[in-house]
């Protein structure tokens, strides 16, 4: 297995003929914790979906631990930005998490899969809720279950798309502490708007607005960046101003 | 009630009720949780085209309905994913075109179509042995497909986007699910007719979902509820001399209302 957790070279992606990602290059080592920030429509989710083989790139290369995205599905855990599902769906927490263990047609879930689910639920402190129907959970608890579903794959690379959007502010701290714990075991990419908070926890930061600016280790101390909470874009500045919102056409 | 079973047509009706319950309980559960009730309605009405075709070329209309409803299931699934019109519109087009074809085919076929009504509104009391055999075979196919692909069907019903990221081929499995609906429509036609099929594919599962949060239990309950209510409906229709398909559907509807009130206010 390659040492590089993720290598992206000259990646171009377009959707409906408009270019979303342009010449993206990115390298991550094992156990890196990267935050990608950037405006809405800047291509953050598209980048994650391309890594997940949901979107085919126009050109360029992606390699996850030396595997192409299609082969890498088994070692990637993913938390989508929004999970649209019917609250009345007749399923409990355990069985939602068990879906994370899916491993191909005609392969029934084994005792091992069940163990992995128990561990994943334990990791996100949701084990005591395992028999609850999914609609009986709060927004934050549901988010934890969906993280457990990603963790149940025992991934090497964890992709989180706006994970704190539906979590109330009080819960965010414990959520990020959970990610710090997970970082010991895997590489994490977190896509977020939440620049101020995220700088306290991540190792590396990148801004994405069709083009990716990689900043490596967040500049200055966490405190200094924390102060930039209101207008983080200028502080991370590198000569090219980012726009928080897209320019009007 | 037991003495009714002396009559052969009653025996057949009971067997038909059992066979129908299996299809409507298992497939109906997916129909409800995947929210494809309207699509299933479209498929069942389009199946009428197959029935008309059967009359025209002189084969058992139920047999002709099999390829026809599978074809309409595949085309609705395909249109849905590939062509830019809303699902709603696709259903409307398929629903009416299928029925219209059926009417034209029957126009074109020589003579008079005596039991046409039974295909529209069902006639559980006149199911011949040959149709029972066909229903049994279709039931077995349905059970095998459910057994093999249950995990995938649950996953794509719950969260299609995530299913893709764990390597589930969402589109072919969705089409397979629609084919499963098409097969159950064929099983149900003789009992309630193309117009009322959708009641059997939705109501038993909707009732079951009020009592359990496990999809496998929903399936089991739906089969049992379907069986009990079908037989109750059949019996009442015999006693009061009412149309059997319609009586069964009314019993299902009433049970749903009562069950909703019980779960809400108990």
PDB file of C-alpha atoms in Angstrom, chain A residues 86-205:
ATOM      1  CA  UNK A  86     -37.699   9.402   4.974  1.00  0.00           C
ATOM      2  CA  UNK A  87     -37.874   9.802   8.741  1.00  0.00           C
ATOM      3  CA  UNK A  88     -40.519   7.101   8.841  1.00  0.00           C
ATOM      4  CA  UNK A  89     -38.268   4.590   7.145  1.00  0.00           C
ATOM      5  CA  UNK A  90     -38.601   1.392   9.178  1.00  0.00           C
ATOM      6  CA  UNK A  91     -34.985   0.947  10.192  1.00  0.00           C
ATOM      7  CA  UNK A  92     -33.009   1.221  13.418  1.00  0.00           C
ATOM      8  CA  UNK A  93     -29.611   2.748  14.161  1.00  0.00           C
ATOM      9  CA  UNK A  94     -27.787  -0.581  14.009  1.00  0.00           C
ATOM     10  CA  UNK A  95     -29.101  -1.465  10.571  1.00  0.00           C
ATOM     11  CA  UNK A  96     -28.381   1.988   9.154  1.00  0.00           C
ATOM     12  CA  UNK A  97     -24.784   1.616  10.307  1.00  0.00           C
ATOM     13  CA  UNK A  98     -24.609  -1.919   8.955  1.00  0.00           C
ATOM     14  CA  UNK A  99     -25.126  -0.548   5.436  1.00  0.00           C
ATOM     15  CA  UNK A 100     -21.636   0.902   5.733  1.00  0.00           C
ATOM     16  CA  UNK A 101     -20.333  -2.677   5.672  1.00  0.00           C
ATOM     17  CA  UNK A 102     -21.848  -3.466   2.282  1.00  0.00           C
ATOM     18  CA  UNK A 103     -19.357  -5.418   0.283  1.00  0.00           C
ATOM     19  CA  UNK A 104     -20.957  -6.488  -2.978  1.00  0.00           C
ATOM     20  CA  UNK A 105     -23.780  -8.609  -4.315  1.00  0.00           C
ATOM     21  CA  UNK A 106     -24.625 -11.951  -2.710  1.00  0.00           C
ATOM     22  CA  UNK A 107     -22.339 -11.313   0.280  1.00  0.00           C
ATOM     23  CA  UNK A 108     -24.364 -11.478   3.425  1.00  0.00           C
ATOM     24  CA  UNK A 109     -23.342  -9.511   6.472  1.00  0.00           C
ATOM     25  CA  UNK A 110     -21.128 -11.584   8.760  1.00  0.00           C
ATOM     26  CA  UNK A 111     -20.370 -11.624  12.466  1.00  0.00           C
ATOM     27  CA  UNK A 112     -17.309  -9.499  11.659  1.00  0.00           C
ATOM     28  CA  UNK A 113     -19.514  -6.884  10.046  1.00  0.00           C
ATOM     29  CA  UNK A 114     -21.683  -6.767  13.136  1.00  0.00           C
ATOM     30  CA  UNK A 115     -18.609  -6.326  15.330  1.00  0.00           C
ATOM     31  CA  UNK A 116     -17.367  -3.460  13.165  1.00  0.00           C
ATOM     32  CA  UNK A 117     -20.781  -1.803  13.500  1.00  0.00           C
ATOM     33  CA  UNK A 118     -20.709  -2.123  17.288  1.00  0.00           C
ATOM     34  CA  UNK A 119     -17.222  -0.591  17.365  1.00  0.00           C
ATOM     35  CA  UNK A 120     -18.200   2.242  15.068  1.00  0.00           C
ATOM     36  CA  UNK A 121     -21.281   3.072  17.142  1.00  0.00           C
ATOM     37  CA  UNK A 122     -19.183   2.917  20.287  1.00  0.00           C
ATOM     38  CA  UNK A 123     -16.640   5.289  18.758  1.00  0.00           C
ATOM     39  CA  UNK A 124     -19.288   7.958  18.183  1.00  0.00           C
ATOM     40  CA  UNK A 125     -20.920   7.237  21.583  1.00  0.00           C
ATOM     41  CA  UNK A 126     -24.147   6.013  20.014  1.00  0.00           C
ATOM     42  CA  UNK A 127     -23.976   2.372  21.037  1.00  0.00           C
ATOM     43  CA  UNK A 128     -26.749   2.665  23.609  1.00  0.00           C
ATOM     44  CA  UNK A 129     -29.052   3.906  20.857  1.00  0.00           C
ATOM     45  CA  UNK A 130     -28.440   0.982  18.546  1.00  0.00           C
ATOM     46  CA  UNK A 131     -32.009  -0.342  18.682  1.00  0.00           C
ATOM     47  CA  UNK A 132     -33.670   3.041  18.308  1.00  0.00           C
ATOM     48  CA  UNK A 133     -35.684   3.817  15.247  1.00  0.00           C
ATOM     49  CA  UNK A 134     -33.860   6.440  13.219  1.00  0.00           C
ATOM     50  CA  UNK A 135     -36.642   9.024  13.609  1.00  0.00           C
ATOM     51  CA  UNK A 136     -36.236   9.036  17.403  1.00  0.00           C
ATOM     52  CA  UNK A 137     -32.840  10.742  17.186  1.00  0.00           C
ATOM     53  CA  UNK A 138     -31.936  14.412  17.297  1.00  0.00           C
ATOM     54  CA  UNK A 139     -30.121  16.036  14.367  1.00  0.00           C
ATOM     55  CA  UNK A 140     -26.746  15.760  16.096  1.00  0.00           C
ATOM     56  CA  UNK A 141     -27.299  12.111  17.002  1.00  0.00           C
ATOM     57  CA  UNK A 142     -28.324  11.310  13.474  1.00  0.00           C
ATOM     58  CA  UNK A 143     -25.148  12.905  12.194  1.00  0.00           C
ATOM     59  CA  UNK A 144     -23.155  10.697  14.568  1.00  0.00           C
ATOM     60  CA  UNK A 145     -24.927   7.632  13.224  1.00  0.00           C
ATOM     61  CA  UNK A 146     -24.047   8.628   9.679  1.00  0.00           C
ATOM     62  CA  UNK A 147     -20.430   9.053  10.760  1.00  0.00           C
ATOM     63  CA  UNK A 148     -20.600   5.606  12.339  1.00  0.00           C
ATOM     64  CA  UNK A 149     -21.933   4.294   9.023  1.00  0.00           C
ATOM     65  CA  UNK A 150     -18.826   5.742   7.340  1.00  0.00           C
ATOM     66  CA  UNK A 151     -16.535   4.398  10.083  1.00  0.00           C
ATOM     67  CA  UNK A 152     -18.053   0.934   9.913  1.00  0.00           C
ATOM     68  CA  UNK A 153     -16.209   0.518   6.600  1.00  0.00           C
ATOM     69  CA  UNK A 154     -13.015   0.780   8.666  1.00  0.00           C
ATOM     70  CA  UNK A 155     -11.793   3.361   6.173  1.00  0.00           C
ATOM     71  CA  UNK A 156      -8.267   4.563   5.559  1.00  0.00           C
ATOM     72  CA  UNK A 157      -9.616   7.838   4.219  1.00  0.00           C
ATOM     73  CA  UNK A 158     -12.595   9.627   5.716  1.00  0.00           C
ATOM     74  CA  UNK A 159     -14.398  12.277   3.663  1.00  0.00           C
ATOM     75  CA  UNK A 160     -16.735  14.614   5.529  1.00  0.00           C
ATOM     76  CA  UNK A 161     -18.900  17.065   3.632  1.00  0.00           C
ATOM     77  CA  UNK A 162     -20.097  19.947   5.858  1.00  0.00           C
ATOM     78  CA  UNK A 163     -20.446  17.648   8.851  1.00  0.00           C
ATOM     79  CA  UNK A 164     -21.330  20.379  11.320  1.00  0.00           C
ATOM     80  CA  UNK A 165     -24.049  22.046   9.277  1.00  0.00           C
ATOM     81  CA  UNK A 166     -26.832  20.215  11.100  1.00  0.00           C
ATOM     82  CA  UNK A 167     -25.115  19.976  14.492  1.00  0.00           C
ATOM     83  CA  UNK A 168     -25.958  22.599  17.068  1.00  0.00           C
ATOM     84  CA  UNK A 169     -23.037  24.803  18.144  1.00  0.00           C
ATOM     85  CA  UNK A 170     -22.706  23.242  21.580  1.00  0.00           C
ATOM     86  CA  UNK A 171     -22.170  19.834  20.025  1.00  0.00           C
ATOM     87  CA  UNK A 172     -19.567  21.025  17.572  1.00  0.00           C
ATOM     88  CA  UNK A 173     -16.717  20.980  20.042  1.00  0.00           C
ATOM     89  CA  UNK A 174     -17.274  17.371  20.987  1.00  0.00           C
ATOM     90  CA  UNK A 175     -17.672  16.581  17.317  1.00  0.00           C
ATOM     91  CA  UNK A 176     -14.253  17.993  16.449  1.00  0.00           C
ATOM     92  CA  UNK A 177     -12.727  16.195  19.403  1.00  0.00           C
ATOM     93  CA  UNK A 178     -14.112  12.983  17.978  1.00  0.00           C
ATOM     94  CA  UNK A 179     -12.376  13.777  14.692  1.00  0.00           C
ATOM     95  CA  UNK A 180      -9.063  14.360  16.491  1.00  0.00           C
ATOM     96  CA  UNK A 181      -9.423  10.907  18.013  1.00  0.00           C
ATOM     97  CA  UNK A 182     -10.227   9.371  14.617  1.00  0.00           C
ATOM     98  CA  UNK A 183      -7.252  11.082  13.013  1.00  0.00           C
ATOM     99  CA  UNK A 184      -4.967   8.691  14.870  1.00  0.00           C
ATOM    100  CA  UNK A 185      -6.334   5.891  12.725  1.00  0.00           C
ATOM    101  CA  UNK A 186      -7.065   7.447   9.362  1.00  0.00           C
ATOM    102  CA  UNK A 187      -6.635  10.347   6.990  1.00  0.00           C
ATOM    103  CA  UNK A 188      -9.433  12.895   7.116  1.00  0.00           C
ATOM    104  CA  UNK A 189     -10.656  15.460   4.628  1.00  0.00           C
ATOM    105  CA  UNK A 190     -13.236  17.856   5.946  1.00  0.00           C
ATOM    106  CA  UNK A 191     -15.142  20.256   3.727  1.00  0.00           C
ATOM    107  CA  UNK A 192     -16.572  23.207   5.608  1.00  0.00           C
ATOM    108  CA  UNK A 193     -17.610  26.813   5.807  1.00  0.00           C
ATOM    109  CA  UNK A 194     -16.620  26.916   9.411  1.00  0.00           C
ATOM    110  CA  UNK A 195     -13.134  28.340   9.012  1.00  0.00           C
ATOM    111  CA  UNK A 196     -12.527  29.817  12.438  1.00  0.00           C
ATOM    112  CA  UNK A 197     -13.315  26.706  14.404  1.00  0.00           C
ATOM    113  CA  UNK A 198     -11.744  24.280  12.035  1.00  0.00           C
ATOM    114  CA  UNK A 199      -8.300  25.899  12.213  1.00  0.00           C
ATOM    115  CA  UNK A 200      -7.986  24.867  15.830  1.00  0.00           C
ATOM    116  CA  UNK A 201      -8.112  21.235  14.905  1.00  0.00           C
ATOM    117  CA  UNK A 202      -6.780  20.562  11.423  1.00  0.00           C
ATOM    118  CA  UNK A 203      -3.200  20.078  10.279  1.00  0.00           C
ATOM    119  CA  UNK A 204      -3.629  21.464   6.827  1.00  0.00           C
ATOM    120  CA  UNK A 205      -5.944  23.800   5.096  1.00  0.00           C
TER     121      UNK A 205
END
